PDB file of C-alpha atoms in Angstrom:
ATOM      1  CA  UNK A   1       0.000   0.000   0.000  1.00 45.00           C
ATOM      2  CA  UNK A   2       1.314   3.534  -0.883  1.00 44.00           C
ATOM      3  CA  UNK A   3       2.129   5.903   2.015  1.00 43.00           C
ATOM      4  CA  UNK A   4      -0.682   8.270   1.028  1.00 45.00           C
ATOM      5  CA  UNK A   5      -3.183   5.435   1.171  1.00 42.00           C
ATOM      6  CA  UNK A   6      -1.914   4.423   4.591  1.00 40.00           C
ATOM      7  CA  UNK A   7      -2.402   7.971   5.852  1.00 41.00           C
ATOM      8  CA  UNK A   8      -5.985   7.998   4.619  1.00 40.00           C
ATOM      9  CA  UNK A   9      -6.629   4.619   6.234  1.00 39.00           C
ATOM     10  CA  UNK A  10      -5.314   5.772   9.618  1.00 37.00           C
ATOM     11  CA  UNK A  11      -7.326   8.973   9.333  1.00 39.00           C
ATOM     12  CA  UNK A  12     -10.637   7.255   8.680  1.00 37.00           C
ATOM     13  CA  UNK A  13     -10.000   4.731  11.452  1.00 38.00           C
ATOM     14  CA  UNK A  14      -9.578   7.706  13.772  1.00 39.00           C
ATOM     15  CA  UNK A  15     -12.798   9.306  12.557  1.00 36.00           C
ATOM     16  CA  UNK A  16     -14.621   6.024  13.077  1.00 34.00           C
ATOM     17  CA  UNK A  17     -13.399   5.950  16.679  1.00 37.00           C
ATOM     18  CA  UNK A  18     -14.866   9.428  17.263  1.00 35.00           C
ATOM     19  CA  UNK A  19     -18.234   8.884  15.596  1.00 32.00           C
ATOM     20  CA  UNK A  20     -18.766   5.150  15.953  1.00 37.00           C
ATOM     21  CA  UNK A  21     -19.175   2.721  18.839  1.00 51.00           C
ATOM     22  CA  UNK A  22     -21.773   4.911  20.592  1.00 75.00           C
ATOM     23  CA  UNK A  23     -24.514   2.306  20.990  1.00 87.00           C
ATOM     24  CA  UNK A  24     -25.246   0.976  24.470  1.00 97.00           C
ATOM     25  CA  UNK A  25     -26.506  -2.575  24.114  1.00 98.00           C
ATOM     26  CA  UNK A  26     -28.279  -4.629  26.788  1.00 98.00           C
ATOM     27  CA  UNK A  27     -28.596  -8.360  26.071  1.00 98.00           C
ATOM     28  CA  UNK A  28     -30.088 -11.497  27.616  1.00 98.00           C
ATOM     29  CA  UNK A  29     -28.835 -14.913  26.558  1.00 98.00           C
ATOM     30  CA  UNK A  30     -29.856 -18.407  27.682  1.00 98.00           C
ATOM     31  CA  UNK A  31     -26.606 -20.362  27.206  1.00 98.00           C
ATOM     32  CA  UNK A  32     -28.377 -23.728  27.396  1.00 96.00           C
ATOM     33  CA  UNK A  33     -26.571 -25.747  30.053  1.00 94.00           C
ATOM     34  CA  UNK A  34     -23.274 -23.893  30.152  1.00 97.00           C
ATOM     35  CA  UNK A  35     -20.702 -25.732  32.201  1.00 94.00           C
ATOM     36  CA  UNK A  36     -17.429 -27.577  32.059  1.00 93.00           C
ATOM     37  CA  UNK A  37     -18.368 -29.730  29.057  1.00 94.00           C
ATOM     38  CA  UNK A  38     -19.338 -26.786  26.854  1.00 96.00           C
ATOM     39  CA  UNK A  39     -16.325 -24.743  27.970  1.00 96.00           C
ATOM     40  CA  UNK A  40     -14.016 -27.409  26.491  1.00 96.00           C
ATOM     41  CA  UNK A  41     -15.373 -26.846  22.963  1.00 97.00           C
ATOM     42  CA  UNK A  42     -13.145 -24.179  21.421  1.00 97.00           C
ATOM     43  CA  UNK A  43     -15.474 -23.411  18.506  1.00 98.00           C
ATOM     44  CA  UNK A  44     -18.442 -22.960  20.850  1.00 98.00           C
ATOM     45  CA  UNK A  45     -16.492 -20.725  23.201  1.00 98.00           C
ATOM     46  CA  UNK A  46     -15.323 -18.573  20.282  1.00 98.00           C
ATOM     47  CA  UNK A  47     -18.918 -17.909  19.228  1.00 98.00           C
ATOM     48  CA  UNK A  48     -20.051 -17.227  22.805  1.00 98.00           C
ATOM     49  CA  UNK A  49     -17.259 -14.694  23.217  1.00 98.00           C
ATOM     50  CA  UNK A  50     -18.214 -12.925  19.976  1.00 98.00           C
ATOM     51  CA  UNK A  51     -21.858 -12.709  21.040  1.00 98.00           C
ATOM     52  CA  UNK A  52     -21.238 -11.494  24.587  1.00 98.00           C
ATOM     53  CA  UNK A  53     -18.662  -8.861  23.634  1.00 98.00           C
ATOM     54  CA  UNK A  54     -21.249  -7.149  21.396  1.00 98.00           C
ATOM     55  CA  UNK A  55     -23.026  -6.044  24.584  1.00 98.00           C
ATOM     56  CA  UNK A  56     -22.351  -3.412  27.220  1.00 98.00           C
ATOM     57  CA  UNK A  57     -24.352  -5.485  29.698  1.00 98.00           C
ATOM     58  CA  UNK A  58     -25.210  -9.119  29.033  1.00 98.00           C
ATOM     59  CA  UNK A  59     -27.361 -11.359  31.214  1.00 98.00           C
ATOM     60  CA  UNK A  60     -26.345 -15.036  30.999  1.00 98.00           C
ATOM     61  CA  UNK A  61     -28.772 -17.772  32.034  1.00 98.00           C
ATOM     62  CA  UNK A  62     -28.530 -21.527  32.482  1.00 97.00           C
ATOM     63  CA  UNK A  63     -25.006 -21.208  33.815  1.00 97.00           C
ATOM     64  CA  UNK A  64     -24.534 -24.621  35.437  1.00 94.00           C
ATOM     65  CA  UNK A  65     -20.895 -24.337  36.373  1.00 92.00           C
ATOM     66  CA  UNK A  66     -20.917 -26.646  39.393  1.00 88.00           C
ATOM     67  CA  UNK A  67     -17.101 -26.826  39.615  1.00 89.00           C
ATOM     68  CA  UNK A  68     -16.628 -23.099  39.166  1.00 91.00           C
ATOM     69  CA  UNK A  69     -14.202 -23.445  36.254  1.00 94.00           C
ATOM     70  CA  UNK A  70     -16.226 -22.751  33.099  1.00 96.00           C
ATOM     71  CA  UNK A  71     -17.299 -19.191  33.928  1.00 96.00           C
ATOM     72  CA  UNK A  72     -13.780 -17.925  34.787  1.00 97.00           C
ATOM     73  CA  UNK A  73     -12.539 -19.495  31.546  1.00 97.00           C
ATOM     74  CA  UNK A  74     -15.262 -17.700  29.567  1.00 98.00           C
ATOM     75  CA  UNK A  75     -14.418 -14.375  31.210  1.00 97.00           C
ATOM     76  CA  UNK A  76     -10.721 -14.843  30.527  1.00 98.00           C
ATOM     77  CA  UNK A  77     -11.411 -15.457  26.829  1.00 98.00           C
ATOM     78  CA  UNK A  78     -13.715 -12.431  26.688  1.00 98.00           C
ATOM     79  CA  UNK A  79     -10.992 -10.172  28.099  1.00 97.00           C
ATOM     80  CA  UNK A  80      -8.391 -11.540  25.677  1.00 97.00           C
ATOM     81  CA  UNK A  81     -10.712 -11.230  22.688  1.00 97.00           C
ATOM     82  CA  UNK A  82     -11.713  -7.615  23.351  1.00 97.00           C
ATOM     83  CA  UNK A  83      -8.983  -5.732  25.167  1.00 96.00           C
ATOM     84  CA  UNK A  84     -10.493  -2.349  24.221  1.00 96.00           C
ATOM     85  CA  UNK A  85     -12.933  -2.644  27.128  1.00 97.00           C
ATOM     86  CA  UNK A  86     -12.667  -3.679  30.756  1.00 97.00           C
ATOM     87  CA  UNK A  87     -15.030  -6.605  31.357  1.00 98.00           C
ATOM     88  CA  UNK A  88     -16.305  -7.651  34.749  1.00 98.00           C
ATOM     89  CA  UNK A  89     -18.964 -10.066  35.959  1.00 98.00           C
ATOM     90  CA  UNK A  90     -21.308 -10.458  38.892  1.00 98.00           C
ATOM     91  CA  UNK A  91     -23.056 -13.756  39.571  1.00 97.00           C
ATOM     92  CA  UNK A  92     -25.866 -14.998  41.776  1.00 97.00           C
ATOM     93  CA  UNK A  93     -25.542 -17.943  44.056  1.00 95.00           C
ATOM     94  CA  UNK A  94     -26.481 -21.303  42.580  1.00 94.00           C
ATOM     95  CA  UNK A  95     -30.279 -21.390  42.476  1.00 95.00           C
ATOM     96  CA  UNK A  96     -32.729 -24.269  42.252  1.00 87.00           C
ATOM     97  CA  UNK A  97     -35.057 -26.400  44.295  1.00 83.00           C
ATOM     98  CA  UNK A  98     -32.913 -29.516  44.043  1.00 85.00           C
ATOM     99  CA  UNK A  99     -29.192 -30.132  44.452  1.00 81.00           C
ATOM    100  CA  UNK A 100     -29.122 -32.039  41.172  1.00 80.00           C
ATOM    101  CA  UNK A 101     -30.250 -29.077  39.053  1.00 89.00           C
ATOM    102  CA  UNK A 102     -29.131 -25.546  39.833  1.00 94.00           C
ATOM    103  CA  UNK A 103     -28.331 -22.481  37.754  1.00 96.00           C
ATOM    104  CA  UNK A 104     -26.744 -19.071  38.177  1.00 97.00           C
ATOM    105  CA  UNK A 105     -27.658 -15.690  36.772  1.00 98.00           C
ATOM    106  CA  UNK A 106     -24.523 -13.924  35.545  1.00 98.00           C
ATOM    107  CA  UNK A 107     -24.161 -10.357  34.329  1.00 98.00           C
ATOM    108  CA  UNK A 108     -21.100  -9.647  32.187  1.00 98.00           C
ATOM    109  CA  UNK A 109     -20.568  -5.932  31.670  1.00 98.00           C
ATOM    110  CA  UNK A 110     -18.118  -3.358  30.363  1.00 98.00           C
ATOM    111  CA  UNK A 111     -16.854  -1.522  33.427  1.00 97.00           C
ATOM    112  CA  UNK A 112     -15.856   1.460  31.284  1.00 96.00           C
ATOM    113  CA  UNK A 113     -19.460   2.081  30.230  1.00 96.00           C
ATOM    114  CA  UNK A 114     -21.544   0.612  33.089  1.00 98.00           C
ATOM    115  CA  UNK A 115     -20.840   0.752  36.818  1.00 98.00           C
ATOM    116  CA  UNK A 116     -22.428  -1.811  39.136  1.00 98.00           C
ATOM    117  CA  UNK A 117     -23.850   0.150  42.077  1.00 98.00           C
ATOM    118  CA  UNK A 118     -25.964  -2.453  43.901  1.00 98.00           C
ATOM    119  CA  UNK A 119     -27.189  -6.043  43.855  1.00 98.00           C
ATOM    120  CA  UNK A 120     -29.993  -7.914  45.549  1.00 98.00           C
ATOM    121  CA  UNK A 121     -30.923 -11.584  45.711  1.00 97.00           C
ATOM    122  CA  UNK A 122     -34.702 -11.850  45.907  1.00 96.00           C
ATOM    123  CA  UNK A 123     -35.535 -14.242  48.796  1.00 92.00           C
ATOM    124  CA  UNK A 124     -37.595 -17.401  48.475  1.00 78.00           C
ATOM    125  CA  UNK A 125     -39.193 -17.201  51.928  1.00 73.00           C
ATOM    126  CA  UNK A 126     -41.282 -14.039  51.864  1.00 69.00           C
ATOM    127  CA  UNK A 127     -44.633 -14.271  53.731  1.00 65.00           C
ATOM    128  CA  UNK A 128     -47.336 -15.442  51.357  1.00 61.00           C
ATOM    129  CA  UNK A 129     -44.846 -16.005  48.536  1.00 61.00           C
ATOM    130  CA  UNK A 130     -45.070 -19.803  48.800  1.00 66.00           C
ATOM    131  CA  UNK A 131     -41.740 -20.137  46.958  1.00 79.00           C
ATOM    132  CA  UNK A 132     -43.010 -18.666  43.706  1.00 89.00           C
ATOM    133  CA  UNK A 133     -39.744 -19.109  41.778  1.00 94.00           C
ATOM    134  CA  UNK A 134     -37.505 -22.050  41.042  1.00 93.00           C
ATOM    135  CA  UNK A 135     -34.707 -19.553  40.394  1.00 95.00           C
ATOM    136  CA  UNK A 136     -35.337 -16.311  42.285  1.00 96.00           C
ATOM    137  CA  UNK A 137     -34.276 -13.142  40.445  1.00 97.00           C
ATOM    138  CA  UNK A 138     -30.798 -11.774  41.121  1.00 98.00           C
ATOM    139  CA  UNK A 139     -31.386  -8.036  40.763  1.00 98.00           C
ATOM    140  CA  UNK A 140     -28.649  -5.556  39.853  1.00 98.00           C
ATOM    141  CA  UNK A 141     -28.434  -1.794  39.494  1.00 98.00           C
ATOM    142  CA  UNK A 142     -26.136  -0.028  37.050  1.00 98.00           C
ATOM    143  CA  UNK A 143     -25.054   3.542  36.481  1.00 98.00           C
ATOM    144  CA  UNK A 144     -24.473   4.257  32.809  1.00 97.00           C
ATOM    145  CA  UNK A 145     -23.670   7.975  32.494  1.00 96.00           C
ATOM    146  CA  UNK A 146     -23.501   8.136  28.721  1.00 94.00           C
ATOM    147  CA  UNK A 147     -27.009   6.743  28.254  1.00 97.00           C
ATOM    148  CA  UNK A 148     -30.184   8.803  28.279  1.00 96.00           C
ATOM    149  CA  UNK A 149     -31.494   6.866  31.294  1.00 96.00           C
ATOM    150  CA  UNK A 150     -28.275   7.339  33.368  1.00 96.00           C
ATOM    151  CA  UNK A 151     -29.130   4.660  35.935  1.00 97.00           C
ATOM    152  CA  UNK A 152     -31.305   1.563  35.764  1.00 98.00           C
ATOM    153  CA  UNK A 153     -32.194  -1.713  37.431  1.00 98.00           C
ATOM    154  CA  UNK A 154     -32.210  -5.140  35.750  1.00 98.00           C
ATOM    155  CA  UNK A 155     -34.434  -7.961  36.985  1.00 98.00           C
ATOM    156  CA  UNK A 156     -33.553 -11.289  35.326  1.00 98.00           C
ATOM    157  CA  UNK A 157     -35.752 -14.340  35.189  1.00 98.00           C
ATOM    158  CA  UNK A 158     -35.480 -17.792  33.677  1.00 97.00           C
ATOM    159  CA  UNK A 159     -38.893 -19.275  34.343  1.00 96.00           C
ATOM    160  CA  UNK A 160     -39.616 -22.958  34.788  1.00 94.00           C
ATOM    161  CA  UNK A 161     -41.696 -24.012  31.748  1.00 93.00           C
ATOM    162  CA  UNK A 162     -44.246 -25.897  33.848  1.00 91.00           C
ATOM    163  CA  UNK A 163     -44.716 -22.892  36.141  1.00 93.00           C
ATOM    164  CA  UNK A 164     -44.455 -20.005  33.684  1.00 94.00           C
ATOM    165  CA  UNK A 165     -47.787 -18.327  34.472  1.00 94.00           C
ATOM    166  CA  UNK A 166     -47.166 -18.195  38.223  1.00 94.00           C
ATOM    167  CA  UNK A 167     -43.555 -17.044  37.903  1.00 95.00           C
ATOM    168  CA  UNK A 168     -44.303 -14.311  35.379  1.00 96.00           C
ATOM    169  CA  UNK A 169     -47.073 -12.981  37.584  1.00 96.00           C
ATOM    170  CA  UNK A 170     -44.816 -13.127  40.650  1.00 95.00           C
ATOM    171  CA  UNK A 171     -42.216 -11.052  38.797  1.00 97.00           C
ATOM    172  CA  UNK A 172     -44.584  -8.124  39.301  1.00 97.00           C
ATOM    173  CA  UNK A 173     -44.109  -8.484  43.065  1.00 96.00           C
ATOM    174  CA  UNK A 174     -40.349  -8.363  42.541  1.00 97.00           C
ATOM    175  CA  UNK A 175     -40.751  -5.216  40.436  1.00 98.00           C
ATOM    176  CA  UNK A 176     -42.802  -3.445  43.120  1.00 97.00           C
ATOM    177  CA  UNK A 177     -40.420  -4.484  45.892  1.00 97.00           C
ATOM    178  CA  UNK A 178     -37.320  -3.294  44.029  1.00 98.00           C
ATOM    179  CA  UNK A 179     -38.870   0.036  42.994  1.00 98.00           C
ATOM    180  CA  UNK A 180     -39.781   0.740  46.612  1.00 97.00           C
ATOM    181  CA  UNK A 181     -36.481  -0.479  48.052  1.00 97.00           C
ATOM    182  CA  UNK A 182     -34.265   1.488  45.666  1.00 98.00           C
ATOM    183  CA  UNK A 183     -36.717   4.351  45.025  1.00 97.00           C
ATOM    184  CA  UNK A 184     -36.543   4.073  41.278  1.00 97.00           C
ATOM    185  CA  UNK A 185     -38.917   3.546  38.374  1.00 96.00           C
ATOM    186  CA  UNK A 186     -36.197   2.792  35.830  1.00 97.00           C
ATOM    187  CA  UNK A 187     -36.471  -0.988  35.737  1.00 98.00           C
ATOM    188  CA  UNK A 188     -35.950  -3.541  32.979  1.00 98.00           C
ATOM    189  CA  UNK A 189     -37.057  -7.165  33.262  1.00 98.00           C
ATOM    190  CA  UNK A 190     -35.384  -9.614  30.912  1.00 98.00           C
ATOM    191  CA  UNK A 191     -34.604 -13.246  30.244  1.00 98.00           C
ATOM    192  CA  UNK A 192     -36.052 -16.524  29.092  1.00 97.00           C
ATOM    193  CA  UNK A 193     -39.662 -16.113  30.179  1.00 97.00           C
ATOM    194  CA  UNK A 194     -40.924 -19.215  28.285  1.00 95.00           C
ATOM    195  CA  UNK A 195     -43.815 -16.907  27.397  1.00 92.00           C
ATOM    196  CA  UNK A 196     -45.071 -18.770  24.335  1.00 91.00           C
ATOM    197  CA  UNK A 197     -45.776 -22.121  22.653  1.00 92.00           C
ATOM    198  CA  UNK A 198     -47.936 -23.824  25.235  1.00 87.00           C
ATOM    199  CA  UNK A 199     -46.091 -22.707  28.359  1.00 92.00           C
ATOM    200  CA  UNK A 200     -48.222 -19.561  28.698  1.00 88.00           C
ATOM    201  CA  UNK A 201     -51.791 -20.373  27.723  1.00 84.00           C
ATOM    202  CA  UNK A 202     -53.783 -17.510  26.166  1.00 85.00           C
ATOM    203  CA  UNK A 203     -56.539 -18.004  28.751  1.00 88.00           C
ATOM    204  CA  UNK A 204     -53.997 -17.343  31.526  1.00 88.00           C
ATOM    205  CA  UNK A 205     -52.601 -14.095  30.128  1.00 91.00           C
ATOM    206  CA  UNK A 206     -55.241 -11.996  31.850  1.00 92.00           C
ATOM    207  CA  UNK A 207     -53.954 -13.340  35.171  1.00 90.00           C
ATOM    208  CA  UNK A 208     -50.353 -12.227  34.589  1.00 95.00           C
ATOM    209  CA  UNK A 209     -49.777  -8.724  35.982  1.00 97.00           C
ATOM    210  CA  UNK A 210     -46.571  -8.441  33.986  1.00 96.00           C
ATOM    211  CA  UNK A 211     -48.804  -8.477  30.901  1.00 96.00           C
ATOM    212  CA  UNK A 212     -51.715  -6.399  32.167  1.00 96.00           C
ATOM    213  CA  UNK A 213     -49.771  -3.566  33.852  1.00 97.00           C
ATOM    214  CA  UNK A 214     -50.021  -0.638  31.427  1.00 95.00           C
ATOM    215  CA  UNK A 215     -46.812   0.890  32.818  1.00 97.00           C
ATOM    216  CA  UNK A 216     -44.827  -1.980  31.319  1.00 98.00           C
ATOM    217  CA  UNK A 217     -43.697  -2.102  27.695  1.00 97.00           C
ATOM    218  CA  UNK A 218     -42.778  -5.422  26.106  1.00 97.00           C
ATOM    219  CA  UNK A 219     -40.065  -4.521  23.596  1.00 98.00           C
ATOM    220  CA  UNK A 220     -39.479  -7.780  21.691  1.00 97.00           C
ATOM    221  CA  UNK A 221     -42.242  -8.170  19.081  1.00 94.00           C
ATOM    222  CA  UNK A 222     -44.671 -10.928  20.003  1.00 91.00           C
ATOM    223  CA  UNK A 223     -44.026 -12.885  16.805  1.00 93.00           C
ATOM    224  CA  UNK A 224     -40.231 -12.948  17.244  1.00 97.00           C
ATOM    225  CA  UNK A 225     -38.772 -16.448  17.090  1.00 97.00           C
ATOM    226  CA  UNK A 226     -36.072 -16.647  19.760  1.00 98.00           C
ATOM    227  CA  UNK A 227     -35.334 -20.337  19.198  1.00 98.00           C
ATOM    228  CA  UNK A 228     -32.555 -21.774  17.041  1.00 98.00           C
ATOM    229  CA  UNK A 229     -34.273 -24.942  15.844  1.00 97.00           C
ATOM    230  CA  UNK A 230     -35.919 -24.570  12.452  1.00 97.00           C
ATOM    231  CA  UNK A 231     -38.715 -26.869  13.641  1.00 96.00           C
ATOM    232  CA  UNK A 232     -39.840 -24.375  16.318  1.00 95.00           C
ATOM    233  CA  UNK A 233     -41.034 -20.785  16.242  1.00 96.00           C
ATOM    234  CA  UNK A 234     -41.510 -19.533  19.801  1.00 96.00           C
ATOM    235  CA  UNK A 235     -41.114 -16.136  21.414  1.00 96.00           C
ATOM    236  CA  UNK A 236     -39.616 -17.317  24.710  1.00 97.00           C
ATOM    237  CA  UNK A 237     -37.077 -14.590  25.469  1.00 98.00           C
ATOM    238  CA  UNK A 238     -38.149 -11.041  26.258  1.00 98.00           C
ATOM    239  CA  UNK A 239     -37.142  -7.581  27.413  1.00 98.00           C
ATOM    240  CA  UNK A 240     -39.669  -5.453  29.300  1.00 98.00           C
ATOM    241  CA  UNK A 241     -39.198  -1.878  30.541  1.00 98.00           C
ATOM    242  CA  UNK A 242     -41.115   0.067  33.150  1.00 97.00           C
ATOM    243  CA  UNK A 243     -42.249   3.639  32.707  1.00 89.00           C
ATOM    244  CA  UNK A 244     -42.100   6.425  30.174  1.00 94.00           C
ATOM    245  CA  UNK A 245     -38.538   7.501  30.986  1.00 95.00           C
ATOM    246  CA  UNK A 246     -37.113   4.086  30.199  1.00 97.00           C
ATOM    247  CA  UNK A 247     -39.263   3.763  27.091  1.00 96.00           C
ATOM    248  CA  UNK A 248     -37.952   7.073  25.786  1.00 96.00           C
ATOM    249  CA  UNK A 249     -34.382   5.961  26.461  1.00 97.00           C
ATOM    250  CA  UNK A 250     -34.768   2.975  24.111  1.00 97.00           C
ATOM    251  CA  UNK A 251     -33.679   3.342  20.490  1.00 97.00           C
ATOM    252  CA  UNK A 252     -36.883   2.757  18.443  1.00 96.00           C
ATOM    253  CA  UNK A 253     -37.158  -0.665  16.769  1.00 96.00           C
ATOM    254  CA  UNK A 254     -33.796  -1.780  18.195  1.00 97.00           C
ATOM    255  CA  UNK A 255     -35.182  -4.630  20.316  1.00 98.00           C
ATOM    256  CA  UNK A 256     -34.689  -7.939  18.535  1.00 98.00           C
ATOM    257  CA  UNK A 257     -33.365 -11.481  18.652  1.00 98.00           C
ATOM    258  CA  UNK A 258     -29.779 -11.737  17.432  1.00 98.00           C
ATOM    259  CA  UNK A 259     -29.569 -14.534  14.840  1.00 98.00           C
ATOM    260  CA  UNK A 260     -25.997 -15.645  15.473  1.00 98.00           C
ATOM    261  CA  UNK A 261     -26.446 -18.671  13.216  1.00 98.00           C
ATOM    262  CA  UNK A 262     -26.838 -16.457  10.161  1.00 98.00           C
ATOM    263  CA  UNK A 263     -24.418 -13.801  11.411  1.00 98.00           C
ATOM    264  CA  UNK A 264     -21.552 -16.258  11.832  1.00 98.00           C
ATOM    265  CA  UNK A 265     -22.439 -18.654   8.995  1.00 98.00           C
ATOM    266  CA  UNK A 266     -23.211 -21.695  11.173  1.00 98.00           C
ATOM    267  CA  UNK A 267     -25.182 -24.794  10.361  1.00 98.00           C
ATOM    268  CA  UNK A 268     -28.149 -25.495  12.607  1.00 98.00           C
ATOM    269  CA  UNK A 269     -26.159 -28.250  14.318  1.00 98.00           C
ATOM    270  CA  UNK A 270     -23.251 -25.899  14.994  1.00 98.00           C
ATOM    271  CA  UNK A 271     -25.595 -23.214  16.297  1.00 98.00           C
ATOM    272  CA  UNK A 272     -27.330 -25.679  18.620  1.00 98.00           C
ATOM    273  CA  UNK A 273     -23.949 -26.576  20.101  1.00 98.00           C
ATOM    274  CA  UNK A 274     -23.789 -22.940  21.222  1.00 98.00           C
ATOM    275  CA  UNK A 275     -27.388 -22.692  22.446  1.00 98.00           C
ATOM    276  CA  UNK A 276     -30.949 -23.508  21.482  1.00 97.00           C
ATOM    277  CA  UNK A 277     -31.878 -19.857  22.100  1.00 98.00           C
ATOM    278  CA  UNK A 278     -30.974 -16.679  20.294  1.00 98.00           C
ATOM    279  CA  UNK A 279     -30.012 -13.824  22.593  1.00 98.00           C
ATOM    280  CA  UNK A 280     -32.379 -10.867  22.746  1.00 98.00           C
ATOM    281  CA  UNK A 281     -31.073  -7.317  22.858  1.00 98.00           C
ATOM    282  CA  UNK A 282     -32.026  -3.652  22.891  1.00 98.00           C
ATOM    283  CA  UNK A 283     -30.127  -0.403  22.353  1.00 98.00           C
ATOM    284  CA  UNK A 284     -30.314   2.517  24.762  1.00 98.00           C
ATOM    285  CA  UNK A 285     -29.950   6.054  23.467  1.00 97.00           C
ATOM    286  CA  UNK A 286     -26.568   7.605  24.104  1.00 96.00           C
ATOM    287  CA  UNK A 287     -26.253  11.290  24.965  1.00 88.00           C
ATOM    288  CA  UNK A 288     -22.512  11.519  25.609  1.00 70.00           C
ATOM    289  CA  UNK A 289     -20.457   8.691  24.097  1.00 61.00           C
ATOM    290  CA  UNK A 290     -17.361   9.655  26.136  1.00 64.00           C
ATOM    291  CA  UNK A 291     -19.044  10.346  29.483  1.00 60.00           C
ATOM    292  CA  UNK A 292     -17.909   7.245  31.362  1.00 50.00           C
ATOM    293  CA  UNK A 293     -14.704   6.343  29.600  1.00 45.00           C
ATOM    294  CA  UNK A 294     -12.523   9.238  30.697  1.00 40.00           C
ATOM    295  CA  UNK A 295     -11.711   9.972  27.039  1.00 40.00           C
ATOM    296  CA  UNK A 296     -11.868  13.288  25.228  1.00 38.00           C
ATOM    297  CA  UNK A 297     -15.162  15.058  24.772  1.00 36.00           C
ATOM    298  CA  UNK A 298     -16.940  14.955  21.406  1.00 39.00           C
ATOM    299  CA  UNK A 299     -16.034  18.613  20.797  1.00 36.00           C
ATOM    300  CA  UNK A 300     -12.343  18.120  21.513  1.00 36.00           C
ATOM    301  CA  UNK A 301     -12.337  14.912  19.474  1.00 39.00           C
ATOM    302  CA  UNK A 302     -13.867  16.704  16.509  1.00 36.00           C
ATOM    303  CA  UNK A 303     -11.331  19.507  16.867  1.00 39.00           C
ATOM    304  CA  UNK A 304      -8.544  16.921  16.808  1.00 39.00           C
ATOM    305  CA  UNK A 305     -10.036  15.328  13.713  1.00 37.00           C
ATOM    306  CA  UNK A 306     -10.234  18.748  12.029  1.00 40.00           C
ATOM    307  CA  UNK A 307      -6.573  19.507  12.773  1.00 37.00           C
ATOM    308  CA  UNK A 308      -5.539  16.030  11.693  1.00 40.00           C
ATOM    309  CA  UNK A 309      -7.484  16.323   8.455  1.00 42.00           C
ATOM    310  CA  UNK A 310      -5.832  19.660   7.654  1.00 42.00           C
ATOM    311  CA  UNK A 311      -2.405  18.154   8.234  1.00 40.00           C
ATOM    312  CA  UNK A 312      -3.195  15.100   6.106  1.00 41.00           C
ATOM    313  CA  UNK A 313      -4.615  17.134   3.225  1.00 39.00           C
ATOM    314  CA  UNK A 314      -1.486  19.300   3.206  1.00 44.00           C
ATOM    315  CA  UNK A 315       0.755  16.263   3.423  1.00 45.00           C
ATOM    316  CA  UNK A 316      -1.066  14.532   0.596  1.00 41.00           C
ATOM    317  CA  UNK A 317      -0.711  17.692  -1.542  1.00 39.00           C
ATOM    318  CA  UNK A 318       3.059  17.790  -0.964  1.00 39.00           C
ATOM    319  CA  UNK A 319       3.217  14.062  -1.626  1.00 44.00           C
ATOM    320  CA  UNK A 320       1.577  14.461  -5.031  1.00 40.00           C
ATOM    321  CA  UNK A 321       4.076  17.185  -5.963  1.00 40.00           C
ATOM    322  CA  UNK A 322       7.032  14.927  -5.209  1.00 43.00           C
ATOM    323  CA  UNK A 323       5.711  11.778  -6.893  1.00 47.00           C
TER     324      UNK A 323
END
């Protein structure tokens, strides 16, 4: 490549850094039995890392890492794959009604764009609760200064298919408790709700407060297929936000299922090795892309680009005279 071309390449990479990368993405991904066995499959881990590092905050479900080795390995690969950001994770205790089957909720997040400010494990022994959940929500609160919402709470839930109606309705109790406890209305509920295909009967929908509360907005379109298998078409995974402020902070039409099979050119069999679910995601509006990273402001960055462009144009002009 000629020197002039190299200069142009470096310049446009710099411009891209100033203007691009401003999306703030929140994701929820059921990893389908993630543990030691899956962590030993290099091709699977490579795809998981690519998916998770697309997100500023990513909820992982069905983490069944009983020996405590698979999750640290995943985090290590994430950090090595994307060194531009500082990744951290916070995990619930192992949850489940039996010792033989337990899961963890895990939030992987970019510490340079989201700051964990609080966490709360919803109890399973509240008066009158009658142990509503198989896997009680592990609630977290983040500060994200560059987003329009600034601070928000995430309530995850992976419902038990045979108890979907009860658990989805009980999530409303969690919502009310968290809003009162932390004095906030900026709450997002997300995860594998199993809210379709026989697990949530139409006749039961009127009994689910998470569906009837008019202050809640279900962002993933109802006809979205969040399953990998071509033989199924079910909208299991969802993202729900509470209140007008959070709704306004969402980029319109950005909520979707991420089809990693198509994105990464996988066969159905290869995709199913990764998970039988697609992750769901949504973008939050960004007001100041540099607010939490300690980098230059947009104005100073643009000034730098202007000065750099003037230098490059002059250099290119001199270069053409000497060629």
